[in-house]
Structure formats: structure tokens, C-alpha cells
Coordinates of N, CA and C in Angstrom, one line a residue:
X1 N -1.7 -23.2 12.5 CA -1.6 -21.9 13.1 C -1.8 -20.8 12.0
X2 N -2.8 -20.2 12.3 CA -2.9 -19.3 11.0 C -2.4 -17.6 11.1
X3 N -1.6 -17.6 10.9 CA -0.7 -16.2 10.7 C -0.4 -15.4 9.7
X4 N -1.5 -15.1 8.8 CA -2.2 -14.5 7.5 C -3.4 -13.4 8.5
X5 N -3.3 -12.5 7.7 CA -4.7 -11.4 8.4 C -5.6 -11.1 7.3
X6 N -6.8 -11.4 8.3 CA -7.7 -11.1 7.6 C -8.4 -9.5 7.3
X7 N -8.9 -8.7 6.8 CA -9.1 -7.5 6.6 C -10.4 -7.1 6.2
X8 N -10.6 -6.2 7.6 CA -12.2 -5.4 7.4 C -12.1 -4.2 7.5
X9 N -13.1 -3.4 7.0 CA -12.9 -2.0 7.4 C -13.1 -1.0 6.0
X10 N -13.4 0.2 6.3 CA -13.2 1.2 5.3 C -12.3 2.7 5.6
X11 N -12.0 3.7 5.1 CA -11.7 4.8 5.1 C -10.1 4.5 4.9
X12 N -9.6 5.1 5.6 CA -7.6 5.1 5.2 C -6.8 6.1 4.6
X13 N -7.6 7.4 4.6 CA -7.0 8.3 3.8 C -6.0 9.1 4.5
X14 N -6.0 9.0 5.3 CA -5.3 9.9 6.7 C -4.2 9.2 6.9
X15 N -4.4 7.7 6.8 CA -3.4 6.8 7.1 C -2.3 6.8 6.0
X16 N -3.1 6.9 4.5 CA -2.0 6.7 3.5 C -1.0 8.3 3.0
X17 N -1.8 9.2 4.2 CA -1.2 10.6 3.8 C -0.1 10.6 5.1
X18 N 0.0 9.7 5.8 CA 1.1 10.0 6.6 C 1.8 9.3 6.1
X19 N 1.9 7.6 5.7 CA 2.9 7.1 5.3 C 3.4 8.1 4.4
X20 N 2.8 8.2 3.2 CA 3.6 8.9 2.5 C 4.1 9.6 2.9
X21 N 3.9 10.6 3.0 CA 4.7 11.4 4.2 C 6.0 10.9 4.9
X22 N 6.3 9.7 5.4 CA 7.1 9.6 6.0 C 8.0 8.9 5.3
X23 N 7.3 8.2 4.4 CA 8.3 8.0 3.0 C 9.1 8.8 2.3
X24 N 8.6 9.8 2.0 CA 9.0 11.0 1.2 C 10.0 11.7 2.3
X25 N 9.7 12.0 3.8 CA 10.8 13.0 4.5 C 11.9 11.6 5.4
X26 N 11.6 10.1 5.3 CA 13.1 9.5 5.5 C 13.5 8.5 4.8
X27 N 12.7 8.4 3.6 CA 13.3 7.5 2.8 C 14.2 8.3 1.4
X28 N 13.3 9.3 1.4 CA 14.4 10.0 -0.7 C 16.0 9.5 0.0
X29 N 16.3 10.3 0.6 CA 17.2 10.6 1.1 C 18.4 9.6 0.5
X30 N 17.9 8.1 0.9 CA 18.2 6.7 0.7 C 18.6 6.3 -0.7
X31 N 19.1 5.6 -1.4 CA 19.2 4.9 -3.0 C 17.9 4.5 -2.8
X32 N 16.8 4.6 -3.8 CA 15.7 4.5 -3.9 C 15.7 3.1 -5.2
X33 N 17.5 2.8 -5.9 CA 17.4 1.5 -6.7 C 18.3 0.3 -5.3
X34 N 17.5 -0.3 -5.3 CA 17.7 -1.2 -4.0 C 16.0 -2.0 -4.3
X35 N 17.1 -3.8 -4.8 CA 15.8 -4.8 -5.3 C 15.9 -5.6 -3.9
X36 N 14.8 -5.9 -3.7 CA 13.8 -6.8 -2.6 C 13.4 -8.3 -3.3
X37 N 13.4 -9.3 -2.5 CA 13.2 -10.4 -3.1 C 11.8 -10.3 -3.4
X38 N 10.8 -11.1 -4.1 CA 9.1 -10.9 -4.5 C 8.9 -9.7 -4.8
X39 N 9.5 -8.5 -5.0 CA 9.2 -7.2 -5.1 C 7.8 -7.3 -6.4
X40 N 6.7 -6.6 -5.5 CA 5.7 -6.9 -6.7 C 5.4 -5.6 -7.5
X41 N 4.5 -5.4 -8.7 CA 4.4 -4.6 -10.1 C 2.9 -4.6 -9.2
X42 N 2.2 -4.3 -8.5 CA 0.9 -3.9 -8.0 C 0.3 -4.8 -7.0
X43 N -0.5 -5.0 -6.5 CA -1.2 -6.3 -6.2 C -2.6 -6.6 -6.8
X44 N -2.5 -8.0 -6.2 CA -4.3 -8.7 -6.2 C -4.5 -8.5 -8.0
X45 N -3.7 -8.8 -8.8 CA -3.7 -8.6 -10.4 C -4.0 -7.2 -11.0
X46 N -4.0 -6.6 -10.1 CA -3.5 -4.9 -10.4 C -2.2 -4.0 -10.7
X47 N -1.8 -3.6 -11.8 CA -0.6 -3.6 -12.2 C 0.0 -2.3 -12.6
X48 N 0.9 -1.6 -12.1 CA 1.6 -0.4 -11.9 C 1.1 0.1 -13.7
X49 N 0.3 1.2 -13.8 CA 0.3 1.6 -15.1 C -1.1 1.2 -15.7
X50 N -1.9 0.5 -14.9 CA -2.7 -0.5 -15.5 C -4.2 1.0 -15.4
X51 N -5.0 0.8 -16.5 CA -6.1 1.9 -16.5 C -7.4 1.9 -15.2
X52 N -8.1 3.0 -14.8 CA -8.8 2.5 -14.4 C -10.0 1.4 -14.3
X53 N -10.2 1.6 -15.9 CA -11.1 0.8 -16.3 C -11.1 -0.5 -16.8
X54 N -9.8 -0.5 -16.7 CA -9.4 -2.3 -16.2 C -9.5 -2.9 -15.4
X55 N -9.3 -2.5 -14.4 CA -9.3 -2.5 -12.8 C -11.4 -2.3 -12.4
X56 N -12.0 -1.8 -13.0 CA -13.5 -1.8 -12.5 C -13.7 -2.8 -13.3
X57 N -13.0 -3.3 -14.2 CA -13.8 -4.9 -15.2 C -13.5 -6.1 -14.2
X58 N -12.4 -6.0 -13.1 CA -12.2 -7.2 -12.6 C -12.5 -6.8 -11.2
X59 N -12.8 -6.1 -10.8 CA -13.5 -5.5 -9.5 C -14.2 -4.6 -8.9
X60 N -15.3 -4.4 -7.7 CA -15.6 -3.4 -7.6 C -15.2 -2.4 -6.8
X61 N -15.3 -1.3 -7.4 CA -14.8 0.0 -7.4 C -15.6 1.2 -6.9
X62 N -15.2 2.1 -5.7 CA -16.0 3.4 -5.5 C -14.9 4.5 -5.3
X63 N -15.8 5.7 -6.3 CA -15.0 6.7 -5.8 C -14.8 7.2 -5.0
X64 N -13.8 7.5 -4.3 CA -13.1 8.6 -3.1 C -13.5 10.2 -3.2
X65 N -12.6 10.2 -4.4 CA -11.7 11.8 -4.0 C -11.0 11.9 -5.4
X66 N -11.0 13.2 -5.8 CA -9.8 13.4 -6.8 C -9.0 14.3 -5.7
X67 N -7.9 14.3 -6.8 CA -6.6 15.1 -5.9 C -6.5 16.6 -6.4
X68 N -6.3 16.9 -5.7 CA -6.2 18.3 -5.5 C -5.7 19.1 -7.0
X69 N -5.1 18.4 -8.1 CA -5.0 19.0 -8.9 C -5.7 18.5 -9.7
X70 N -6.7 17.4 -9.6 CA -8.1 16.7 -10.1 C -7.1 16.1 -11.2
X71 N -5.9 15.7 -11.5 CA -4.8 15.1 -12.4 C -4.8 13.3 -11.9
X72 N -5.4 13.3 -11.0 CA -5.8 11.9 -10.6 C -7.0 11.4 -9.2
X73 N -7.2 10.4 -9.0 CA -8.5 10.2 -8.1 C -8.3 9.0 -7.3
X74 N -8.7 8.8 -6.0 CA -8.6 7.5 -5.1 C -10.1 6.8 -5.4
X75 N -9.5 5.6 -5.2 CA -10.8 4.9 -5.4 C -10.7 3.4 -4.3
X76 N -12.4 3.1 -3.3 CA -11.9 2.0 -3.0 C -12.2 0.6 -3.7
X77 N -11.2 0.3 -3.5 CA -11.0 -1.4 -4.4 C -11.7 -2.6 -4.0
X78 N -12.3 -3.3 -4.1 CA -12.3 -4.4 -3.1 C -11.7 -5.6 -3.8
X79 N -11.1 -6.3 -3.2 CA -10.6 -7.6 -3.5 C -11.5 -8.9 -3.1
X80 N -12.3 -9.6 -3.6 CA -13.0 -10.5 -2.5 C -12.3 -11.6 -2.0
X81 N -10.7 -12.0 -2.6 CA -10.1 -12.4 -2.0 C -9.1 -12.7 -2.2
X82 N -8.0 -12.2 -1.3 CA -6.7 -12.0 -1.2 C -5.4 -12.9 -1.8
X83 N -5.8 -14.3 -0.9 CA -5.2 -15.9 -1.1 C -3.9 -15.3 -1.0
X84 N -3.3 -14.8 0.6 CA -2.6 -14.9 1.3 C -1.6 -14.0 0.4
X85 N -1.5 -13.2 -0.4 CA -0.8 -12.0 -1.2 C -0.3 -11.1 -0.1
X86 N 1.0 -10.6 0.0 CA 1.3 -10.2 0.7 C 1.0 -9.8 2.7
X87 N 0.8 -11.5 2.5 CA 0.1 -11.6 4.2 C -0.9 -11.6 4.2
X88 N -1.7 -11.0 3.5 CA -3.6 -11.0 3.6 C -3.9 -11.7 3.0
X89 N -5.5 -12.5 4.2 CA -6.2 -13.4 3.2 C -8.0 -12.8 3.3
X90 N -8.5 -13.2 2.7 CA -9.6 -13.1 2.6 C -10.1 -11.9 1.6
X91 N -11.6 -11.5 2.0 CA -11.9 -9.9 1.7 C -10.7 -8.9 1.8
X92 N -10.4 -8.2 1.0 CA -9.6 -6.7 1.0 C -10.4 -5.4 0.7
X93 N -10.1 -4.7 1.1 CA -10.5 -3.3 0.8 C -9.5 -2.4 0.9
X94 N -9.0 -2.0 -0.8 CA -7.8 -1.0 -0.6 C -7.6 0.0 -1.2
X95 N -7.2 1.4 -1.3 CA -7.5 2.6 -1.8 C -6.0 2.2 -3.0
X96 N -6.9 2.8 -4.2 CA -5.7 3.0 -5.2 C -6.0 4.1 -5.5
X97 N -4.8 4.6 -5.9 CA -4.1 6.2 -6.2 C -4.1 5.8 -8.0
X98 N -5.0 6.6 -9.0 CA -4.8 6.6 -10.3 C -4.4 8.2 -10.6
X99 N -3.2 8.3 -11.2 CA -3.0 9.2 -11.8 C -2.8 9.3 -13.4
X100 N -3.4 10.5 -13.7 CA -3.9 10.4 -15.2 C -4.5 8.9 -16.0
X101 N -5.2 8.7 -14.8 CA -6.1 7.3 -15.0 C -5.6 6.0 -14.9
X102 N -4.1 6.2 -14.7 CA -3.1 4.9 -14.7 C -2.6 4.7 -13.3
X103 N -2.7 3.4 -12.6 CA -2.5 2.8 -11.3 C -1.1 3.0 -10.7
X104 N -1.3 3.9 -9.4 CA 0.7 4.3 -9.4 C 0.7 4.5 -7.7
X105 N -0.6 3.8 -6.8 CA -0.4 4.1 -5.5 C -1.5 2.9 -5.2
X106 N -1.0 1.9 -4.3 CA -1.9 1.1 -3.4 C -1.7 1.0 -1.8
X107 N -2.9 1.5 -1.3 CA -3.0 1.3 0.4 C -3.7 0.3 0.6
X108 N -3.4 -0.3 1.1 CA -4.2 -2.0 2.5 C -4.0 -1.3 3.2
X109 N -5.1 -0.8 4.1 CA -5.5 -0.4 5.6 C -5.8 -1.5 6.2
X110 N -5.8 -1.5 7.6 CA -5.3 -2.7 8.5 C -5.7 -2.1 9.8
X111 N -7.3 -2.0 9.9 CA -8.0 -1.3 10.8 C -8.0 -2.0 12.2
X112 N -7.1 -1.9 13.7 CA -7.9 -3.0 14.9 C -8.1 -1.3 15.9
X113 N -8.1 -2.5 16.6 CA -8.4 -1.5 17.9 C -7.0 -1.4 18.7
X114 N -7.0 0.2 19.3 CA -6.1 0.1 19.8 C -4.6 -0.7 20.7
X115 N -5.3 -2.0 21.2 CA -4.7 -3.3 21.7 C -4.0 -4.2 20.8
X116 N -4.8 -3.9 19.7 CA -4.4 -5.3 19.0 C -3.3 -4.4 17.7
X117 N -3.1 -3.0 17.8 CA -2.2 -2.9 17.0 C -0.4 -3.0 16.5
X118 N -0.2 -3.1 17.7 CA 1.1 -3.4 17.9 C 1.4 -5.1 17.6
X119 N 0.3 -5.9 17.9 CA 0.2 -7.4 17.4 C 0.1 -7.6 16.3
X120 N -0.4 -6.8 15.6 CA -0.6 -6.7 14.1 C 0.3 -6.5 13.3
X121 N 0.8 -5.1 13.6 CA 2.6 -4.7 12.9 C 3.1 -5.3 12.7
X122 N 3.6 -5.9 14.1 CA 4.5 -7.4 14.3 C 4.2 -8.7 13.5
X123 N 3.2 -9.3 13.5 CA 3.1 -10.0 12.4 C 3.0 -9.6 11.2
X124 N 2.4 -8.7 10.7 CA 2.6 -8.0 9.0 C 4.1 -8.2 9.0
X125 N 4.9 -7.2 9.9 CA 6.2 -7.4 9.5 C 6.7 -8.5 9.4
X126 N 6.6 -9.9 10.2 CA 7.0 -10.9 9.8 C 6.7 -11.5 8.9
X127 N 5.2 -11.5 8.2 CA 4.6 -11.9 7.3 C 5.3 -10.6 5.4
X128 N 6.1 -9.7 6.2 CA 6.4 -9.7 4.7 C 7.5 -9.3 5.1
X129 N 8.4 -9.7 6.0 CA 10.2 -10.1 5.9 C 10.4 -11.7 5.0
X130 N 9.4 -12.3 5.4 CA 9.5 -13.9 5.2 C 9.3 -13.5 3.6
X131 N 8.8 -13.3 3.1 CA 8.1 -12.7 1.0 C 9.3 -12.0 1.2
X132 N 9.7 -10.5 1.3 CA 10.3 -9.7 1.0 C 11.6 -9.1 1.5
X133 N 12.6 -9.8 2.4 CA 13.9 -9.8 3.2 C 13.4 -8.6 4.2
X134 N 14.6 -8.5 4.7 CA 14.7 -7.1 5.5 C 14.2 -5.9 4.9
X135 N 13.3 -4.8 5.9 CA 13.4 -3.7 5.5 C 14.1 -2.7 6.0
X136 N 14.3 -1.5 6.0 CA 14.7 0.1 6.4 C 13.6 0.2 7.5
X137 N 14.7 0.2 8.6 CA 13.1 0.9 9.7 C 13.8 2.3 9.7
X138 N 12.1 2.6 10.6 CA 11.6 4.0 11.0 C 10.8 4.1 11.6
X139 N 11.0 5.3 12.6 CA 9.9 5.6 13.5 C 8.4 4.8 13.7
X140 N 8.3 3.6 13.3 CA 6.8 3.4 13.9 C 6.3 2.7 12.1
X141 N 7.9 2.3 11.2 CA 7.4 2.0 9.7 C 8.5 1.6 9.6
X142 N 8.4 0.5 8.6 CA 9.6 -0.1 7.8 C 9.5 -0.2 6.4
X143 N 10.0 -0.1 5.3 CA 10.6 0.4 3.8 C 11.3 -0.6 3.3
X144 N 10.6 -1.2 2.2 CA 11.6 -1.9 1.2 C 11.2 -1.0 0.0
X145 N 12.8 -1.0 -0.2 CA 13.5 0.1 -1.8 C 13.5 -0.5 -3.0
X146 N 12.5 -0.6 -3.8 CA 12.6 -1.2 -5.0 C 12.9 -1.0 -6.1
X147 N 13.2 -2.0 -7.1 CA 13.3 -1.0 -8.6 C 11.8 -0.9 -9.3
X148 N 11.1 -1.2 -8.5 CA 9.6 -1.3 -8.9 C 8.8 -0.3 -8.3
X149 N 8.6 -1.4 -6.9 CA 7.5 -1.0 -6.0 C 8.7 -0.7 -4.9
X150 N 8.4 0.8 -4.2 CA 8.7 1.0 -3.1 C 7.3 0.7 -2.1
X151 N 8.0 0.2 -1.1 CA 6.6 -0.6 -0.4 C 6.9 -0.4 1.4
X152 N 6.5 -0.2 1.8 CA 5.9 0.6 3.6 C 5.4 -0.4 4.4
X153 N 5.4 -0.4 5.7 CA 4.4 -1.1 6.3 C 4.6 0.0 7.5
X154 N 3.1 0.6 8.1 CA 3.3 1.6 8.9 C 2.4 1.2 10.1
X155 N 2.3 2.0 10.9 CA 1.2 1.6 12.2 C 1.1 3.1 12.5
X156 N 0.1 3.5 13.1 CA -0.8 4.5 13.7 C -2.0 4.1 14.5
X157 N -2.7 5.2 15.3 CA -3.9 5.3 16.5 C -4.5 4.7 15.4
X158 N -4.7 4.5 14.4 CA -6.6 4.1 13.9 C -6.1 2.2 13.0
X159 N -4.4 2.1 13.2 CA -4.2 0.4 12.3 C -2.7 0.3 12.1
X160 N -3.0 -0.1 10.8 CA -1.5 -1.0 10.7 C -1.9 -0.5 8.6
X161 N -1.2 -0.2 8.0 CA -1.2 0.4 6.4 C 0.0 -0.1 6.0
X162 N -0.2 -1.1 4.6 CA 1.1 -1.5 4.0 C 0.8 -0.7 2.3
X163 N 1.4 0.0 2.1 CA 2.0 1.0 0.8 C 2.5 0.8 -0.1
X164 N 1.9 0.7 -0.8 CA 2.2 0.4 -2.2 C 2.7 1.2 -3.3
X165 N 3.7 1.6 -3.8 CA 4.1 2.6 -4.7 C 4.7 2.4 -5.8
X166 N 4.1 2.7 -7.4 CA 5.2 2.4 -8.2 C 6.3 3.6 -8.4
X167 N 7.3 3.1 -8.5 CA 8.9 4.0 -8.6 C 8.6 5.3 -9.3
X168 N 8.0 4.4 -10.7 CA 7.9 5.8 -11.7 C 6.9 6.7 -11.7
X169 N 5.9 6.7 -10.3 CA 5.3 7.4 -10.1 C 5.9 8.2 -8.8
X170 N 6.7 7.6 -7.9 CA 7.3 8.5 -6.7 C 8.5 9.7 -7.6
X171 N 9.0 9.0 -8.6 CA 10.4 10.1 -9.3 C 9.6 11.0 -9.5
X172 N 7.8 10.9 -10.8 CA 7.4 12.3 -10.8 C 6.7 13.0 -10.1
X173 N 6.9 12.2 -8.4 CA 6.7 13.2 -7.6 C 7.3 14.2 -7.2
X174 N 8.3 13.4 -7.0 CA 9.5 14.1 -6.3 C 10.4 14.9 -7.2
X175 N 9.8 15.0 -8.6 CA 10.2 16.3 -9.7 C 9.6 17.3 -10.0
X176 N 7.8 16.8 -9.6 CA 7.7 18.3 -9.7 C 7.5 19.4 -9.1

């Protein structure tokens, strides 16, 4: 029985601006040092801190977007394959967040159709309660608090988005 997802699709920027979002207004709130079992330093051999141009030697890479204070840039990732890393197998395609050129935000978008997204959530979340214990629910998202990676799994009209964050990149958000 295969209960791993596979992942197609592009865009997600809309997606990873809400999670955040909903990270930032009901998780701070929370002890943000709270360890998760498998708690990971990035994915798919991508590593919190890691340059961009490490990351375009082991994969291919398109640019997005810089951010609004052009201090950092999204870019999509592709992974050609996953080997079942946090529930996904196959092809990936996932937007990373480089700030000042160093790796400090990963989204896997998790594109279906409106029917199949509530079947989707549901197994992501089972597929990373079994890796990563219980999370923090919310509204329509659930939160594991790391001393690493704070990490999301959300659903919305257009999928299903699991969130990737390193710590020491959410503190200097939430400082300046």
C-alpha cells in the first residue's frame, strides 16, 4: 500500500505567504524551543545556512522573486527525487527562501484538486506524525516547534504546503 505522495506542480507563493502568516500570528506566542523527534537542518541535502550556489551545483534551480527588501530571493528547486523524505517520493518541486544568499525557508507545495485535498492533509499529517510525533494544531495547520526547524503542514483552496523554517532565521524575523 503506498502511502508516500508523489508531487507535481509549480507556483506556491501565495501558499507559503499564508502559512507563514499563520505561523507567525499562532505559533510566537508558544515556546518556540520544543525538540520533535527527526527534526531536520533542511531537506533533500539542503541545509539551513547552506549558499545558494551550493544548492544550484546539486540541483536545478529557477528564479522566482527577490523580496521586497531584495536582502533575499525565492527560487524553484527541483528535487528529481525525493526517496520518501518527509512523506514525499518522487520528483519535488520546492520554493526556497535564501536570505543574504544563505538557505533559511523551504516550501513543498502539494498541488490537488479541490476533492482530493482534505485526503491529502490527512495522510501528510499521518505521514509526518509517524517521522516527527505530535504537532500543535490550528485552524486548517499543524506545527512542530523545533530547536532547528520549525516545520508546518497547512491546507488551502489551491493544496496541501509543508514549511520549512530554520529557527535562526524566524528569531531574525521576528526582531526586526
Amino acid at each position: 500500500r503506498k502511502r508516500l505522495i508523489n508531487v507535481k506542480g509549480k507556483g506556491g507563493g501565495n501558499m507559503m505567504k499564508k502559512l507563514i502568516l499563520t505561523i507567525l500570528l499562532f505559533v510566537l506566542p508558544i515556546s518556540l524551543i520544543d525538540a520533535y523527534p527527526n527534526e531536520p537542518s533542511g531537506y533533500a541535502s539542503m541545509y539551513w545556512g547552506e549558499s545558494l550556489n551550493k544548492v544550484k551545483a546539486r540541483y536545478n534551480t529557477s528564479f522566482l522573486r527577490y523580496n521586497q527588501a531584495r536582502t533575499g530571493a525565492l527560487y524553484m528547486v527541483t528535487i528529481p527525487n525525493a526517496y520518501g523524505e518527509l512523506g514525499m517520493l518522487g520528483r519535488v518541486n520546492v520554493i526556497c527562501f535564501f536570505d543574504n544568499d544563505r538557505l533559511s525557508h523551504i516550501t513543498i507545495p502539494i498541488f490537488r484538486k479541490p476533492e482530493e485535498i482534505e485526503n491529502t492533509y490527512r495522510d501528510s499529517l499521518r505521514d509526518l506524525k509517524s517521522i516527527c510525533g505530535t504537532p500543535k494544531y490550528f485552524a486548517n495547520s499543524a506545527v512542530w516547534n523545533g530547536n532547528i526547524t520549525m516545520m508546518g503542514l497547512a491546507k488551502n483552496e489551491a493544496g496541501v504546503a509543508i514549511e520549512l523554517m530554520d529557527v535562526r532565521y524566524l528569531h531574525k524575523i521576528m526582531n526586526e
